JSON list of C-alpha atoms and ligand atoms in Angstrom, two decimals:
[
{"chain": "A", "resi": 654, "resn": "MET", "atom": "CA", "xyz": [35.08, -7.54, -3.37]},
{"chain": "A", "resi": 655, "resn": "GLN", "atom": "CA", "xyz": [35.23, -5.66, -0.04]},
{"chain": "A", "resi": 656, "resn": "PRO", "atom": "CA", "xyz": [31.98, -5.54, 1.96]},
{"chain": "A", "resi": 657, "resn": "ILE", "atom": "CA", "xyz": [29.92, -2.38, 1.52]},
{"chain": "A", "resi": 658, "resn": "ARG", "atom": "CA", "xyz": [30.01, -0.50, 4.82]},
{"chain": "A", "resi": 659, "resn": "ILE", "atom": "CA", "xyz": [27.05, 1.42, 6.27]},
{"chain": "A", "resi": 660, "resn": "LEU", "atom": "CA", "xyz": [27.29, 3.68, 9.32]},
{"chain": "A", "resi": 661, "resn": "PHE", "atom": "CA", "xyz": [23.88, 4.34, 10.81]},
{"chain": "A", "resi": 662, "resn": "SER", "atom": "CA", "xyz": [21.97, 5.58, 13.84]},
{"chain": "A", "resi": 663, "resn": "SER", "atom": "CA", "xyz": [18.62, 4.35, 15.03]},
{"chain": "A", "resi": 664, "resn": "ILE", "atom": "CA", "xyz": [16.51, 5.75, 17.83]},
{"chain": "A", "resi": 665, "resn": "SER", "atom": "CA", "xyz": [13.33, 3.65, 17.70]},
{"chain": "A", "resi": 666, "resn": "GLY", "atom": "CA", "xyz": [14.78, 0.66, 15.81]},
{"chain": "A", "resi": 667, "resn": "ASN", "atom": "CA", "xyz": [13.52, 1.20, 12.25]},
{"chain": "A", "resi": 668, "resn": "THR", "atom": "CA", "xyz": [16.92, 1.96, 10.74]},
{"chain": "A", "resi": 669, "resn": "ARG", "atom": "CA", "xyz": [18.56, -0.88, 12.69]},
{"chain": "A", "resi": 670, "resn": "SER", "atom": "CA", "xyz": [15.91, -3.23, 11.30]},
{"chain": "A", "resi": 671, "resn": "PHE", "atom": "CA", "xyz": [16.41, -1.94, 7.76]},
{"chain": "A", "resi": 672, "resn": "VAL", "atom": "CA", "xyz": [20.20, -2.29, 7.87]},
{"chain": "A", "resi": 673, "resn": "LYS", "atom": "CA", "xyz": [19.78, -5.82, 9.26]},
{"chain": "A", "resi": 674, "resn": "LYS", "atom": "CA", "xyz": [17.44, -6.71, 6.38]},
{"chain": "A", "resi": 675, "resn": "LEU", "atom": "CA", "xyz": [19.96, -5.24, 3.94]},
{"chain": "A", "resi": 676, "resn": "THR", "atom": "CA", "xyz": [22.88, -7.24, 5.39]},
{"chain": "A", "resi": 677, "resn": "ASP", "atom": "CA", "xyz": [20.75, -10.43, 5.40]},
{"chain": "A", "resi": 678, "resn": "TYR", "atom": "CA", "xyz": [19.71, -9.83, 1.77]},
{"chain": "A", "resi": 679, "resn": "ALA", "atom": "CA", "xyz": [23.32, -9.20, 0.73]},
{"chain": "A", "resi": 680, "resn": "HIS", "atom": "CA", "xyz": [24.32, -12.42, 2.46]},
{"chain": "A", "resi": 681, "resn": "GLU", "atom": "CA", "xyz": [21.70, -14.39, 0.50]},
{"chain": "A", "resi": 682, "resn": "GLU", "atom": "CA", "xyz": [22.81, -12.79, -2.76]},
{"chain": "A", "resi": 683, "resn": "HIS", "atom": "CA", "xyz": [26.42, -13.57, -1.92]},
{"chain": "A", "resi": 684, "resn": "ILE", "atom": "CA", "xyz": [25.61, -17.26, -1.39]},
{"chain": "A", "resi": 685, "resn": "ILE", "atom": "CA", "xyz": [23.98, -17.42, -4.84]},
{"chain": "A", "resi": 686, "resn": "ASN", "atom": "CA", "xyz": [26.78, -15.42, -6.47]},
{"chain": "A", "resi": 687, "resn": "SER", "atom": "CA", "xyz": [30.07, -14.93, -4.65]},
{"chain": "A", "resi": 688, "resn": "ALA", "atom": "CA", "xyz": [30.71, -11.75, -6.66]},
{"chain": "A", "resi": 689, "resn": "ALA", "atom": "CA", "xyz": [27.74, -10.06, -4.96]},
{"chain": "A", "resi": 690, "resn": "PRO", "atom": "CA", "xyz": [29.17, -7.88, -2.18]},
{"chain": "A", "resi": 691, "resn": "LEU", "atom": "CA", "xyz": [28.30, -8.35, 1.46]},
{"chain": "A", "resi": 692, "resn": "ILE", "atom": "CA", "xyz": [27.12, -5.46, 3.62]},
{"chain": "A", "resi": 693, "resn": "GLU", "atom": "CA", "xyz": [28.40, -4.55, 7.08]},
{"chain": "A", "resi": 694, "resn": "GLY", "atom": "CA", "xyz": [26.43, -2.20, 9.32]},
{"chain": "A", "resi": 695, "resn": "PHE", "atom": "CA", "xyz": [28.00, -0.15, 12.12]},
{"chain": "A", "resi": 696, "resn": "GLU", "atom": "CA", "xyz": [25.75, 1.62, 14.59]},
{"chain": "A", "resi": 697, "resn": "ILE", "atom": "CA", "xyz": [26.88, 5.03, 15.81]},
{"chain": "A", "resi": 698, "resn": "SER", "atom": "CA", "xyz": [25.40, 6.12, 19.12]},
{"chain": "A", "resi": 699, "resn": "ASP", "atom": "CA", "xyz": [26.22, 8.42, 22.00]},
{"chain": "A", "resi": 700, "resn": "LEU", "atom": "CA", "xyz": [28.43, 5.60, 23.34]},
{"chain": "A", "resi": 701, "resn": "THR", "atom": "CA", "xyz": [30.61, 5.42, 20.21]},
{"chain": "A", "resi": 702, "resn": "ASN", "atom": "CA", "xyz": [34.28, 6.40, 20.49]},
{"chain": "A", "resi": 703, "resn": "PHE", "atom": "CA", "xyz": [35.08, 8.74, 17.62]},
{"chain": "A", "resi": 704, "resn": "THR", "atom": "CA", "xyz": [37.75, 7.31, 15.32]},
{"chain": "A", "resi": 705, "resn": "ASP", "atom": "CA", "xyz": [39.37, 8.18, 12.02]},
{"chain": "A", "resi": 706, "resn": "GLU", "atom": "CA", "xyz": [37.69, 6.01, 9.41]},
{"chain": "A", "resi": 707, "resn": "THR", "atom": "CA", "xyz": [40.04, 4.35, 6.93]},
{"chain": "A", "resi": 708, "resn": "ASP", "atom": "CA", "xyz": [37.61, 2.77, 4.44]},
{"chain": "A", "resi": 709, "resn": "PRO", "atom": "CA", "xyz": [34.73, 4.26, 2.43]},
{"chain": "A", "resi": 710, "resn": "PHE", "atom": "CA", "xyz": [31.23, 4.04, 3.86]},
{"chain": "A", "resi": 711, "resn": "PHE", "atom": "CA", "xyz": [27.62, 4.97, 3.22]},
{"chain": "A", "resi": 712, "resn": "VAL", "atom": "CA", "xyz": [25.52, 6.67, 5.89]},
{"chain": "A", "resi": 713, "resn": "CYS", "atom": "CA", "xyz": [21.95, 5.68, 6.72]},
{"chain": "A", "resi": 714, "resn": "VAL", "atom": "CA", "xyz": [20.16, 8.30, 8.79]},
{"chain": "A", "resi": 715, "resn": "PRO", "atom": "CA", "xyz": [16.58, 8.67, 10.04]},
{"chain": "A", "resi": 716, "resn": "THR", "atom": "CA", "xyz": [15.03, 12.11, 10.42]},
{"chain": "A", "resi": 717, "resn": "TYR", "atom": "CA", "xyz": [14.23, 13.78, 13.74]},
{"chain": "A", "resi": 718, "resn": "LEU", "atom": "CA", "xyz": [13.71, 17.51, 13.60]},
{"chain": "A", "resi": 719, "resn": "SER", "atom": "CA", "xyz": [11.98, 20.22, 15.50]},
{"chain": "A", "resi": 720, "resn": "GLY", "atom": "CA", "xyz": [10.87, 23.71, 14.54]},
{"chain": "A", "resi": 721, "resn": "GLY", "atom": "CA", "xyz": [11.56, 25.65, 11.37]},
{"chain": "A", "resi": 722, "resn": "ASN", "atom": "CA", "xyz": [9.55, 25.91, 8.18]},
{"chain": "A", "resi": 723, "resn": "GLY", "atom": "CA", "xyz": [10.57, 22.47, 7.00]},
{"chain": "A", "resi": 724, "resn": "ILE", "atom": "CA", "xyz": [13.22, 23.65, 4.59]},
{"chain": "A", "resi": 725, "resn": "ASP", "atom": "CA", "xyz": [15.94, 25.90, 5.83]},
{"chain": "A", "resi": 726, "resn": "ASN", "atom": "CA", "xyz": [14.61, 28.16, 8.50]},
{"chain": "A", "resi": 727, "resn": "GLY", "atom": "CA", "xyz": [15.38, 27.33, 12.11]},
{"chain": "A", "resi": 728, "resn": "VAL", "atom": "CA", "xyz": [14.98, 23.58, 11.82]},
{"chain": "A", "resi": 729, "resn": "LYS", "atom": "CA", "xyz": [16.97, 21.74, 14.49]},
{"chain": "A", "resi": 730, "resn": "GLU", "atom": "CA", "xyz": [18.34, 18.22, 14.28]},
{"chain": "A", "resi": 731, "resn": "LEU", "atom": "CA", "xyz": [17.45, 16.03, 17.26]},
{"chain": "A", "resi": 732, "resn": "MET", "atom": "CA", "xyz": [18.60, 12.53, 18.29]},
{"chain": "A", "resi": 733, "resn": "THR", "atom": "CA", "xyz": [20.93, 11.83, 15.35]},
{"chain": "A", "resi": 734, "resn": "ASN", "atom": "CA", "xyz": [23.46, 14.58, 16.12]},
{"chain": "A", "resi": 735, "resn": "THR", "atom": "CA", "xyz": [26.23, 12.15, 17.12]},
{"chain": "A", "resi": 736, "resn": "LEU", "atom": "CA", "xyz": [26.12, 10.51, 13.69]},
{"chain": "A", "resi": 737, "resn": "GLY", "atom": "CA", "xyz": [26.38, 13.92, 12.04]},
{"chain": "A", "resi": 738, "resn": "GLU", "atom": "CA", "xyz": [29.37, 14.81, 14.20]},
{"chain": "A", "resi": 739, "resn": "TYR", "atom": "CA", "xyz": [30.99, 11.44, 13.57]},
{"chain": "A", "resi": 740, "resn": "ILE", "atom": "CA", "xyz": [30.85, 11.62, 9.78]},
{"chain": "A", "resi": 741, "resn": "THR", "atom": "CA", "xyz": [32.34, 15.11, 9.80]},
{"chain": "A", "resi": 742, "resn": "TYR", "atom": "CA", "xyz": [34.97, 14.24, 12.45]},
{"chain": "A", "resi": 743, "resn": "HIS", "atom": "CA", "xyz": [38.54, 14.96, 11.24]},
{"chain": "A", "resi": 744, "resn": "ASN", "atom": "CA", "xyz": [38.67, 13.71, 7.61]},
{"chain": "A", "resi": 745, "resn": "ASN", "atom": "CA", "xyz": [35.85, 11.16, 7.83]},
{"chain": "A", "resi": 746, "resn": "ALA", "atom": "CA", "xyz": [33.64, 13.11, 5.41]},
{"chain": "A", "resi": 747, "resn": "GLN", "atom": "CA", "xyz": [36.12, 12.40, 2.61]},
{"chain": "A", "resi": 748, "resn": "LEU", "atom": "CA", "xyz": [35.20, 8.71, 2.84]},
{"chain": "A", "resi": 749, "resn": "VAL", "atom": "CA", "xyz": [31.43, 9.17, 2.60]},
{"chain": "A", "resi": 750, "resn": "GLN", "atom": "CA", "xyz": [30.13, 7.48, -0.56]},
{"chain": "A", "resi": 751, "resn": "GLY", "atom": "CA", "xyz": [26.58, 8.71, -0.22]},
{"chain": "A", "resi": 752, "resn": "ILE", "atom": "CA", "xyz": [23.67, 9.17, 2.17]},
{"chain": "A", "resi": 753, "resn": "ILE", "atom": "CA", "xyz": [20.62, 6.95, 2.52]},
{"chain": "A", "resi": 754, "resn": "GLY", "atom": "CA", "xyz": [17.74, 8.88, 4.09]},
{"chain": "A", "resi": 755, "resn": "SER", "atom": "CA", "xyz": [14.83, 7.44, 6.00]},
{"chain": "A", "resi": 756, "resn": "GLY", "atom": "CA", "xyz": [11.78, 9.17, 7.31]},
{"chain": "A", "resi": 757, "resn": "ASN", "atom": "CA", "xyz": [8.05, 9.45, 6.94]},
{"chain": "A", "resi": 758, "resn": "ARG", "atom": "CA", "xyz": [6.37, 11.20, 3.98]},
{"chain": "A", "resi": 759, "resn": "ASN", "atom": "CA", "xyz": [3.75, 12.64, 6.35]},
{"chain": "A", "resi": 760, "resn": "PHE", "atom": "CA", "xyz": [6.42, 15.22, 7.18]},
{"chain": "A", "resi": 761, "resn": "ASN", "atom": "CA", "xyz": [6.09, 16.60, 3.62]},
{"chain": "A", "resi": 762, "resn": "GLU", "atom": "CA", "xyz": [8.93, 19.05, 2.84]},
{"chain": "A", "resi": 763, "resn": "GLN", "atom": "CA", "xyz": [10.80, 17.78, 5.87]},
{"chain": "A", "resi": 764, "resn": "TYR", "atom": "CA", "xyz": [10.88, 14.23, 4.46]},
{"chain": "A", "resi": 765, "resn": "ILE", "atom": "CA", "xyz": [14.47, 12.90, 4.89]},
{"chain": "A", "resi": 766, "resn": "LEU", "atom": "CA", "xyz": [15.70, 16.44, 5.50]},
{"chain": "A", "resi": 767, "resn": "THR", "atom": "CA", "xyz": [18.52, 15.26, 7.78]},
{"chain": "A", "resi": 768, "resn": "ALA", "atom": "CA", "xyz": [19.88, 13.08, 4.96]},
{"chain": "A", "resi": 769, "resn": "ARG", "atom": "CA", "xyz": [19.76, 16.06, 2.61]},
{"chain": "A", "resi": 770, "resn": "ARG", "atom": "CA", "xyz": [21.60, 18.18, 5.17]},
{"chain": "A", "resi": 771, "resn": "TYR", "atom": "CA", "xyz": [24.25, 15.47, 5.66]},
{"chain": "A", "resi": 772, "resn": "ALA", "atom": "CA", "xyz": [24.75, 15.23, 1.89]},
{"chain": "A", "resi": 773, "resn": "HIS", "atom": "CA", "xyz": [25.32, 18.98, 1.80]},
{"chain": "A", "resi": 774, "resn": "ALA", "atom": "CA", "xyz": [27.71, 18.88, 4.79]},
{"chain": "A", "resi": 775, "resn": "THR", "atom": "CA", "xyz": [29.82, 16.07, 3.28]},
{"chain": "A", "resi": 776, "resn": "LYS", "atom": "CA", "xyz": [29.58, 17.31, -0.34]},
{"chain": "A", "resi": 777, "resn": "THR", "atom": "CA", "xyz": [27.95, 14.05, -1.39]},
{"chain": "A", "resi": 778, "resn": "ALA", "atom": "CA", "xyz": [24.42, 13.10, -2.49]},
{"chain": "A", "resi": 779, "resn": "VAL", "atom": "CA", "xyz": [21.33, 11.40, -1.13]},
{"chain": "A", "resi": 780, "resn": "VAL", "atom": "CA", "xyz": [21.62, 8.14, -3.07]},
{"chain": "A", "resi": 781, "resn": "ALA", "atom": "CA", "xyz": [18.41, 6.50, -1.80]},
{"chain": "A", "resi": 782, "resn": "ASP", "atom": "CA", "xyz": [15.50, 6.96, 0.56]},
{"chain": "A", "resi": 783, "resn": "TYR", "atom": "CA", "xyz": [12.77, 4.84, 2.12]},
{"chain": "A", "resi": 784, "resn": "GLU", "atom": "CA", "xyz": [10.04, 5.17, 4.73]},
{"chain": "A", "resi": 785, "resn": "LEU", "atom": "CA", "xyz": [10.07, 3.77, 8.25]},
{"chain": "A", "resi": 786, "resn": "ARG", "atom": "CA", "xyz": [11.35, 0.14, 8.31]},
{"chain": "A", "resi": 787, "resn": "GLY", "atom": "CA", "xyz": [11.48, -0.14, 4.51]},
{"chain": "A", "resi": 788, "resn": "THR", "atom": "CA", "xyz": [9.81, -2.86, 2.45]},
{"chain": "A", "resi": 789, "resn": "ASN", "atom": "CA", "xyz": [11.46, -5.90, 0.88]},
{"chain": "A", "resi": 790, "resn": "GLN", "atom": "CA", "xyz": [11.34, -4.02, -2.43]},
{"chain": "A", "resi": 791, "resn": "ASP", "atom": "CA", "xyz": [13.22, -1.12, -0.78]},
{"chain": "A", "resi": 792, "resn": "VAL", "atom": "CA", "xyz": [15.89, -3.57, 0.42]},
{"chain": "A", "resi": 793, "resn": "GLU", "atom": "CA", "xyz": [16.40, -5.01, -3.08]},
{"chain": "A", "resi": 794, "resn": "ARG", "atom": "CA", "xyz": [16.28, -1.59, -4.75]},
{"chain": "A", "resi": 795, "resn": "ILE", "atom": "CA", "xyz": [18.75, 0.01, -2.34]},
{"chain": "A", "resi": 796, "resn": "TYR", "atom": "CA", "xyz": [21.13, -2.99, -2.43]},
{"chain": "A", "resi": 797, "resn": "ASN", "atom": "CA", "xyz": [21.31, -2.59, -6.22]},
{"chain": "A", "resi": 798, "resn": "ILE", "atom": "CA", "xyz": [21.95, 1.15, -5.90]},
{"chain": "A", "resi": 799, "resn": "LEU", "atom": "CA", "xyz": [24.81, 0.54, -3.44]},
{"chain": "A", "resi": 800, "resn": "ILE", "atom": "CA", "xyz": [26.35, -2.10, -5.69]},
{"chain": "A", "resi": 801, "resn": "THR", "atom": "CA", "xyz": [26.23, 0.21, -8.68]},
{"chain": "A", "resi": 802, "resn": "LEU", "atom": "CA", "xyz": [27.84, 3.05, -6.74]},
{"chain": "A", "resi": 803, "resn": "THR", "atom": "CA", "xyz": [30.70, 0.90, -5.42]},
{"chain": "A", "resi": 804, "resn": "LYS", "atom": "CA", "xyz": [31.58, -0.77, -8.74]},
{"chain": "B", "resi": 1395, "resn": "FMN", "atom": "C1", "xyz": [9.61, 13.09, 16.93]},
{"chain": "B", "resi": 1395, "resn": "FMN", "atom": "C2", "xyz": [9.76, 12.59, 15.51]},
{"chain": "B", "resi": 1395, "resn": "FMN", "atom": "C3", "xyz": [10.09, 13.50, 14.53]},
{"chain": "B", "resi": 1395, "resn": "FMN", "atom": "C4", "xyz": [10.23, 13.09, 13.20]},
{"chain": "B", "resi": 1395, "resn": "FMN", "atom": "N1", "xyz": [10.53, 14.00, 12.23]},
{"chain": "B", "resi": 1395, "resn": "FMN", "atom": "C5", "xyz": [10.61, 13.60, 10.93]},
{"chain": "B", "resi": 1395, "resn": "FMN", "atom": "C6", "xyz": [10.87, 14.54, 9.91]},
{"chain": "B", "resi": 1395, "resn": "FMN", "atom": "O1", "xyz": [11.04, 15.73, 10.14]},
{"chain": "B", "resi": 1395, "resn": "FMN", "atom": "N2", "xyz": [10.98, 14.08, 8.64]},
{"chain": "B", "resi": 1395, "resn": "FMN", "atom": "C7", "xyz": [10.82, 12.75, 8.31]},
{"chain": "B", "resi": 1395, "resn": "FMN", "atom": "O2", "xyz": [10.94, 12.39, 7.12]},
{"chain": "B", "resi": 1395, "resn": "FMN", "atom": "N3", "xyz": [10.57, 11.83, 9.27]},
{"chain": "B", "resi": 1395, "resn": "FMN", "atom": "C8", "xyz": [10.46, 12.22, 10.56]},
{"chain": "B", "resi": 1395, "resn": "FMN", "atom": "N4", "xyz": [10.20, 11.30, 11.53]},
{"chain": "B", "resi": 1395, "resn": "FMN", "atom": "C9", "xyz": [10.06, 9.87, 11.16]},
{"chain": "B", "resi": 1395, "resn": "FMN", "atom": "C10", "xyz": [11.32, 9.06, 11.49]},
{"chain": "B", "resi": 1395, "resn": "FMN", "atom": "O3", "xyz": [12.45, 9.55, 10.77]},
{"chain": "B", "resi": 1395, "resn": "FMN", "atom": "C11", "xyz": [11.07, 7.60, 11.12]},
{"chain": "B", "resi": 1395, "resn": "FMN", "atom": "O4", "xyz": [10.10, 7.09, 12.00]},
{"chain": "B", "resi": 1395, "resn": "FMN", "atom": "C12", "xyz": [12.32, 6.74, 11.15]},
{"chain": "B", "resi": 1395, "resn": "FMN", "atom": "O5", "xyz": [12.00, 5.48, 10.58]},
{"chain": "B", "resi": 1395, "resn": "FMN", "atom": "C13", "xyz": [12.85, 6.52, 12.57]},
{"chain": "B", "resi": 1395, "resn": "FMN", "atom": "O6", "xyz": [14.02, 5.73, 12.49]},
{"chain": "B", "resi": 1395, "resn": "FMN", "atom": "P1", "xyz": [14.58, 4.94, 13.77]},
{"chain": "B", "resi": 1395, "resn": "FMN", "atom": "O7", "xyz": [13.47, 4.03, 14.27]},
{"chain": "B", "resi": 1395, "resn": "FMN", "atom": "O8", "xyz": [15.74, 4.15, 13.25]},
{"chain": "B", "resi": 1395, "resn": "FMN", "atom": "O9", "xyz": [15.00, 5.93, 14.81]},
{"chain": "B", "resi": 1395, "resn": "FMN", "atom": "C14", "xyz": [10.05, 11.70, 12.87]},
{"chain": "B", "resi": 1395, "resn": "FMN", "atom": "C15", "xyz": [9.71, 10.79, 13.87]},
{"chain": "B", "resi": 1395, "resn": "FMN", "atom": "C16", "xyz": [9.57, 11.23, 15.19]},
{"chain": "B", "resi": 1395, "resn": "FMN", "atom": "C17", "xyz": [9.20, 10.21, 16.24]}
]
């Protein structure tokens, strides 16, 4: 089975840490059972050269917003814009398998709002969410979701 690919951005390191835990967990599962798919993470930052993706991928995006009423009025994406531009670059959106949102529930209605906006922009769905760095249970839960969606 091909590795499951995840494109992500991380400003303060939480998403990077989560994707690392996910790839490590997948590696352990793969050692126990070679049919369990590996995970590859690819960080998208302001330094990334935009390219035409050729293989399907999931997107893992944290939430940084300013302004608005928390739903649809005037809210502005900050920090993660390059990832949003990358996944809608040329035909890349056609290869998006789903969006994983991360954030902090203290933001109430704005919780994982960037992920929900990306799902809308790529005509896909938010397939999973977690807070901050994610727990070990989040890692296991989300790995199983990704496996199910790529079967
Ligand atoms: C300035 C700022 C704004 C944020 N806005 C939101 C928000 O609107 N909704 C949300 O769910 N989380 C919000 N968060 C929480 C981040 O999405 C969360 O800390 C995430 O884990 C950061 O990921 P990173 O460390 O990979 O950059 C915000 C955090 C900061 C620092």
